[in-house]
Coordinates of C-alpha atoms in Angstrom, one line a residue:
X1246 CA -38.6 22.4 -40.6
X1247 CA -38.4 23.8 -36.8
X1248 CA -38.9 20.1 -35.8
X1249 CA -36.0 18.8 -38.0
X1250 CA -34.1 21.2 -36.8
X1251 CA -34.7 20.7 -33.0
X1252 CA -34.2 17.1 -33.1
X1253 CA -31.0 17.6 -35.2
X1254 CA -29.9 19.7 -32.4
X1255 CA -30.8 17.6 -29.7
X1256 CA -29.1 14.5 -31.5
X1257 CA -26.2 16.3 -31.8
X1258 CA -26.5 17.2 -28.0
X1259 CA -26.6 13.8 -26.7
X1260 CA -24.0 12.9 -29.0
X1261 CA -21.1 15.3 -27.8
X1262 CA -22.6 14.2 -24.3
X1263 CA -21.6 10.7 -25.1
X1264 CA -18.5 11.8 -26.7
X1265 CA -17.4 13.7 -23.6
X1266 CA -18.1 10.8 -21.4
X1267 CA -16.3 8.3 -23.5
X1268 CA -13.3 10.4 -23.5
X1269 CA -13.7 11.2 -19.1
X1270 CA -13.8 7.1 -19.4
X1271 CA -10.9 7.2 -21.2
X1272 CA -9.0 9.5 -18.9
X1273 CA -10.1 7.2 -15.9
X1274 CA -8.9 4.1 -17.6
X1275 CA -5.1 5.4 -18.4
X1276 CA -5.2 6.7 -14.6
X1277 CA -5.6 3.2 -13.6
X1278 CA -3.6 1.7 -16.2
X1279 CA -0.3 3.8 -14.1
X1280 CA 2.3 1.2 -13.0
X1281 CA 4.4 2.2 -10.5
X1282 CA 8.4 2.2 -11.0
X1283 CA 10.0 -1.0 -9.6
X1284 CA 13.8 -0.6 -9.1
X1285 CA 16.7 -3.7 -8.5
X1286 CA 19.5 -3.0 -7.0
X1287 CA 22.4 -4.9 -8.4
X1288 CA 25.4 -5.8 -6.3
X1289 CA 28.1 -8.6 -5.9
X1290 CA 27.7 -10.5 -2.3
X1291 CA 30.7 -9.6 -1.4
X1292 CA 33.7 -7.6 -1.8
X1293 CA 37.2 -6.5 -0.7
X1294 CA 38.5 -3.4 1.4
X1295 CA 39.5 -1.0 -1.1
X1296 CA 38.5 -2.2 -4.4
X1297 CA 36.2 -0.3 -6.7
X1298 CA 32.6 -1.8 -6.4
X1299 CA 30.1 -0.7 -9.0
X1300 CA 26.3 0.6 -7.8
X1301 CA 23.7 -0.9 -10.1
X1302 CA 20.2 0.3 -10.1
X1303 CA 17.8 -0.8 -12.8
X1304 CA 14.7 1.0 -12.9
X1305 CA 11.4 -0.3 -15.1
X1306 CA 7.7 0.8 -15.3
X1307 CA 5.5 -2.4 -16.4
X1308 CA 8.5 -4.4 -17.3
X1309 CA 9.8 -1.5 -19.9
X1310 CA 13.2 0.1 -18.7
X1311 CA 12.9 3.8 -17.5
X1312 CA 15.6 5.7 -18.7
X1313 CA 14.5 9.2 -18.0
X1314 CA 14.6 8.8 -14.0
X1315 CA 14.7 12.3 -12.7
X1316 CA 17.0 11.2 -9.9
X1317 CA 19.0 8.4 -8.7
X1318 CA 20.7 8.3 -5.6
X1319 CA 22.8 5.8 -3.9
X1320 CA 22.6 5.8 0.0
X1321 CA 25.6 3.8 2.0
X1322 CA 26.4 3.2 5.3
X1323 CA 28.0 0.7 7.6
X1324 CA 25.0 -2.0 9.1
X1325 CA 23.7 -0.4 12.1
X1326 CA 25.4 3.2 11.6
X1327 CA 22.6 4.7 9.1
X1328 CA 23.1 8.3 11.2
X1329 CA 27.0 7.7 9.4
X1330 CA 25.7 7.6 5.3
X1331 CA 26.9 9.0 2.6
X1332 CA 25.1 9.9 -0.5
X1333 CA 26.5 8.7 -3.8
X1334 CA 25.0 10.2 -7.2
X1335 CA 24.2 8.0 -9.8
X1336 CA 24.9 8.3 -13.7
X1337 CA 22.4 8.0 -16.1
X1338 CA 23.9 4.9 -18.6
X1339 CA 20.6 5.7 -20.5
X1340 CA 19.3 2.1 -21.0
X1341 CA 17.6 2.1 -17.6
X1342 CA 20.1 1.7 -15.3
X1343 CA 21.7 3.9 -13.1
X1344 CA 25.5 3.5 -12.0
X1345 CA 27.8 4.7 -9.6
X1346 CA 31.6 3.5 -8.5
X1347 CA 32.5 3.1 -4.9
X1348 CA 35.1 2.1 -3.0
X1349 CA 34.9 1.0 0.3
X1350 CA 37.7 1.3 2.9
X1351 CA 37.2 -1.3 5.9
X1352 CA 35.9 -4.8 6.9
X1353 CA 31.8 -5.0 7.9
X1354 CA 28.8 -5.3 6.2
X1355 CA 27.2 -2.4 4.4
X1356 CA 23.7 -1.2 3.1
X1357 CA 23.1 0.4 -0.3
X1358 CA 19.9 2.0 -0.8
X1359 CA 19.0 3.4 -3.6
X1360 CA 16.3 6.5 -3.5
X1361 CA 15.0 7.0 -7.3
X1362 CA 12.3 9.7 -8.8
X1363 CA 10.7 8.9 -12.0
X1364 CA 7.7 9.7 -13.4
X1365 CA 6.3 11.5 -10.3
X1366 CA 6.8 8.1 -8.1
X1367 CA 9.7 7.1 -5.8
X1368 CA 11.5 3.7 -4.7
X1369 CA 13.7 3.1 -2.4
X1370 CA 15.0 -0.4 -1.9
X1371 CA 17.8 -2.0 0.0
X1372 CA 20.5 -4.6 -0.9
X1373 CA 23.6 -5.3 1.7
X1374 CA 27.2 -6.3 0.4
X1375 CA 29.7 -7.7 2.9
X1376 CA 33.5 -6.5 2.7
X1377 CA 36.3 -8.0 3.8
X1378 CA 36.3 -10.0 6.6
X1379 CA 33.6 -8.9 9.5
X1380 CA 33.6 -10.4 12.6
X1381 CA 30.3 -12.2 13.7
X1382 CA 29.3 -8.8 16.0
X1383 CA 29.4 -7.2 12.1
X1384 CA 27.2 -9.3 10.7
X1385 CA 23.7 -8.5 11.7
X1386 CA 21.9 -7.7 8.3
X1387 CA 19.8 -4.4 8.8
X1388 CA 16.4 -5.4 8.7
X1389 CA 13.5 -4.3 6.4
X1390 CA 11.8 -0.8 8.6
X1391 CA 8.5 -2.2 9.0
X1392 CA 5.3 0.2 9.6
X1393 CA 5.5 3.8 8.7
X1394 CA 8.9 5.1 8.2
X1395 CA 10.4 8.6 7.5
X1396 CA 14.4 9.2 6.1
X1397 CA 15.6 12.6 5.8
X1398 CA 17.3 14.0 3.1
X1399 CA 19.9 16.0 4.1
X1400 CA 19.9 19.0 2.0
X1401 CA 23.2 20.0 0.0
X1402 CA 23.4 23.8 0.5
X1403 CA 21.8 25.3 3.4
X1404 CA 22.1 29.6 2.9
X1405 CA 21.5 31.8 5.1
X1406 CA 18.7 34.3 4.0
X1407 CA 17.9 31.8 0.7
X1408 CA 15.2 29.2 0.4
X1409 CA 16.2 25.6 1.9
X1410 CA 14.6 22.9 0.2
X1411 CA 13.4 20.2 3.2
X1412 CA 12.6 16.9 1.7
X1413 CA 11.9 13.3 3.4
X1414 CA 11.2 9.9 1.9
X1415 CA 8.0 8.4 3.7
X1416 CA 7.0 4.5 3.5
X1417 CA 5.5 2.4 4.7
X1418 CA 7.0 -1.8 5.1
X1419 CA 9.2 -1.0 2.7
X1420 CA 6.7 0.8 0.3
X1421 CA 6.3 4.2 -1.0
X1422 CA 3.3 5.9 1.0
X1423 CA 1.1 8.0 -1.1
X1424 CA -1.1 11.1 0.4
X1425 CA 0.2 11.2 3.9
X1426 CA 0.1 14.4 5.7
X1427 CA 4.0 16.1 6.5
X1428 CA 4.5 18.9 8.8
X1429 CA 8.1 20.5 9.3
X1430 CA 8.6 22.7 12.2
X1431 CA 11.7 24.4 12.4
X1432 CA 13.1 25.1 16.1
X1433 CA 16.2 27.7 16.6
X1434 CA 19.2 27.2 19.2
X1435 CA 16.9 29.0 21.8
X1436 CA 14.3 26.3 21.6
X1437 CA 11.8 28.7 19.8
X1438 CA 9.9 27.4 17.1
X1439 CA 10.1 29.6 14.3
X1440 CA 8.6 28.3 11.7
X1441 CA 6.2 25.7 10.6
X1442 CA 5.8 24.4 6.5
X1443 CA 3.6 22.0 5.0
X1444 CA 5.8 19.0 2.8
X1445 CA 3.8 18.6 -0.4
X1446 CA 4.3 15.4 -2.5
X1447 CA 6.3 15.8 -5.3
X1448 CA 6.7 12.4 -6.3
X1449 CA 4.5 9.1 -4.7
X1450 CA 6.8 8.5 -1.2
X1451 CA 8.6 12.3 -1.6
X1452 CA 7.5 15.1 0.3
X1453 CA 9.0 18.7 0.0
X1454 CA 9.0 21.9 1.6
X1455 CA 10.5 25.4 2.0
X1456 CA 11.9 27.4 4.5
X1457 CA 14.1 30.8 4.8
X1458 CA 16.1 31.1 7.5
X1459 CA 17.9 34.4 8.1
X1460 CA 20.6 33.4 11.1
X1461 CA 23.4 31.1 10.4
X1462 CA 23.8 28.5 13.2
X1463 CA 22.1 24.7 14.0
X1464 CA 18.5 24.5 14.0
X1465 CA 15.9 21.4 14.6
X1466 CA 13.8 19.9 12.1
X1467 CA 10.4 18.2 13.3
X1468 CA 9.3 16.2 10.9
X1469 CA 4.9 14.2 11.8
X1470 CA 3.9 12.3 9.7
X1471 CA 0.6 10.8 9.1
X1472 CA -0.8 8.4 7.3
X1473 CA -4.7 6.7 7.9
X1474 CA -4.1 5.7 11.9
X1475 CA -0.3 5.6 11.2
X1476 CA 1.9 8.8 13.0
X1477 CA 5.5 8.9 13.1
X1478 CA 7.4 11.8 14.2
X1479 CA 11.3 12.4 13.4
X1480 CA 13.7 14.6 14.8
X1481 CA 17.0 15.7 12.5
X1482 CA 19.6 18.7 12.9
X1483 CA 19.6 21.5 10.1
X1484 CA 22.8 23.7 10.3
X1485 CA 22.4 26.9 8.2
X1486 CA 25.2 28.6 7.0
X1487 CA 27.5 25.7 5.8
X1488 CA 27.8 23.9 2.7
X1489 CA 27.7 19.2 2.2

């Protein structure tokens, strides 16, 4: 009986072993069988000063359309004035794409980029529309940022004595860069450093961090980033106390 017993036990040992690694196998399998977000940016080629223009994003995860995206965010600015952007929320149309009207109100040719979260990733792409009539000085499409590449996202509210959320968009030829290491240190008007946060990934290409600053007035943001041999730094002005 004590030997039926023992190998009952042990065959019941092996088996939950076997069970346990089937099911890690499992687990390990659906991690690779994540597809990233892809995202099209729909636009007309062209357009007219002051007419309405629609901002399409269409956002899909192995060819299924995403219609939970956390965020969608439409980035414009006139072709080599990105320091001049504006930021343009997008509407949720719940069938996977993402809308937003604008209207623009002069000749050139413009960049839409749209910065979307979903599903703890993030895609950024580009898509130009040419308005009106731009002369040929205009019309110099802005070119894919090649190599490692950081865009700051200015934040909303800045308050003084509150938490400031400090976010930037990291990739890399175009892609979202996963795992890189961010650093934000925070400089005052008397070119003190004053702080220094880590950015953690919140979503693949989408770093965040925290800071409190208790003095209203401008501060710089240093922004390293690294990624394998790849280091980019990026310098960007922070004024605490006023409201976008």
């Amino acid at each position: 009986m004590k030997k039926g017993w023992k190998l009952g036990f042990v065959l019941l040992l092996i088996g939950g072993l076997l069970l346990g690694c089937s099911a890690n196998n499992d687990e390990t399998e659906d991690a690779k069988d994540i597809h990233p977000i892809e995202v099209t940016i729909e636009l007309p080629e062209k357009g007219d000063v002051n007419e309405e223009i629609e901002l399409k994003a269409i956002v899909t995860q192995n060819k299924e359309k995403v219609a939970d995206a956390d965020e969608v965010m439409f980035e414009v600015w006139e072709d080599g004035k990105k320091d001049e952007s504006t930021m343009v929320e997008g509407t949720n149309n719940e069938d996977g794409t993402y809308t937003a009207p604008y209207t623009f109100d002069r000749d050139g040719v413009f960049v839409v980029q749209a910065h979307v979260t979903a599903r703890g990733m993030h895609n950024m792409p580009k898509q130009t529309i040419t308005i009106g009539n731009p002369t040929n000085e205009m019309a110099h499409h802005d070119q894919m940022e090649e190599g490692l590449s950081v865009h700051w996202m200015e934040p909303e509210m800045n308050p003084v004595g509150k938490p400031i959320e400090l976010i930037v968009h990291v990739n890399k030829d175009g892609q979202p860069v996963e795992n890189a290491t961010v650093k934000f240190t925070i400089i005052n008007e008397a070119n003190k450093e004053i702080a220094k946060v880590d950015g953690e990934m919140s979503a693949i290409g989408e770093y965040k961090g925290t800071v409190t600053l208790e003095q209203e007035g401008h501060y710089k943001v240093l922004t390293m980033v690294h990624s394998g041999e790849d280091m980019v730094e990026k310098e960007e002005i922070l004024h605490v106390g006023h409201s976008h």
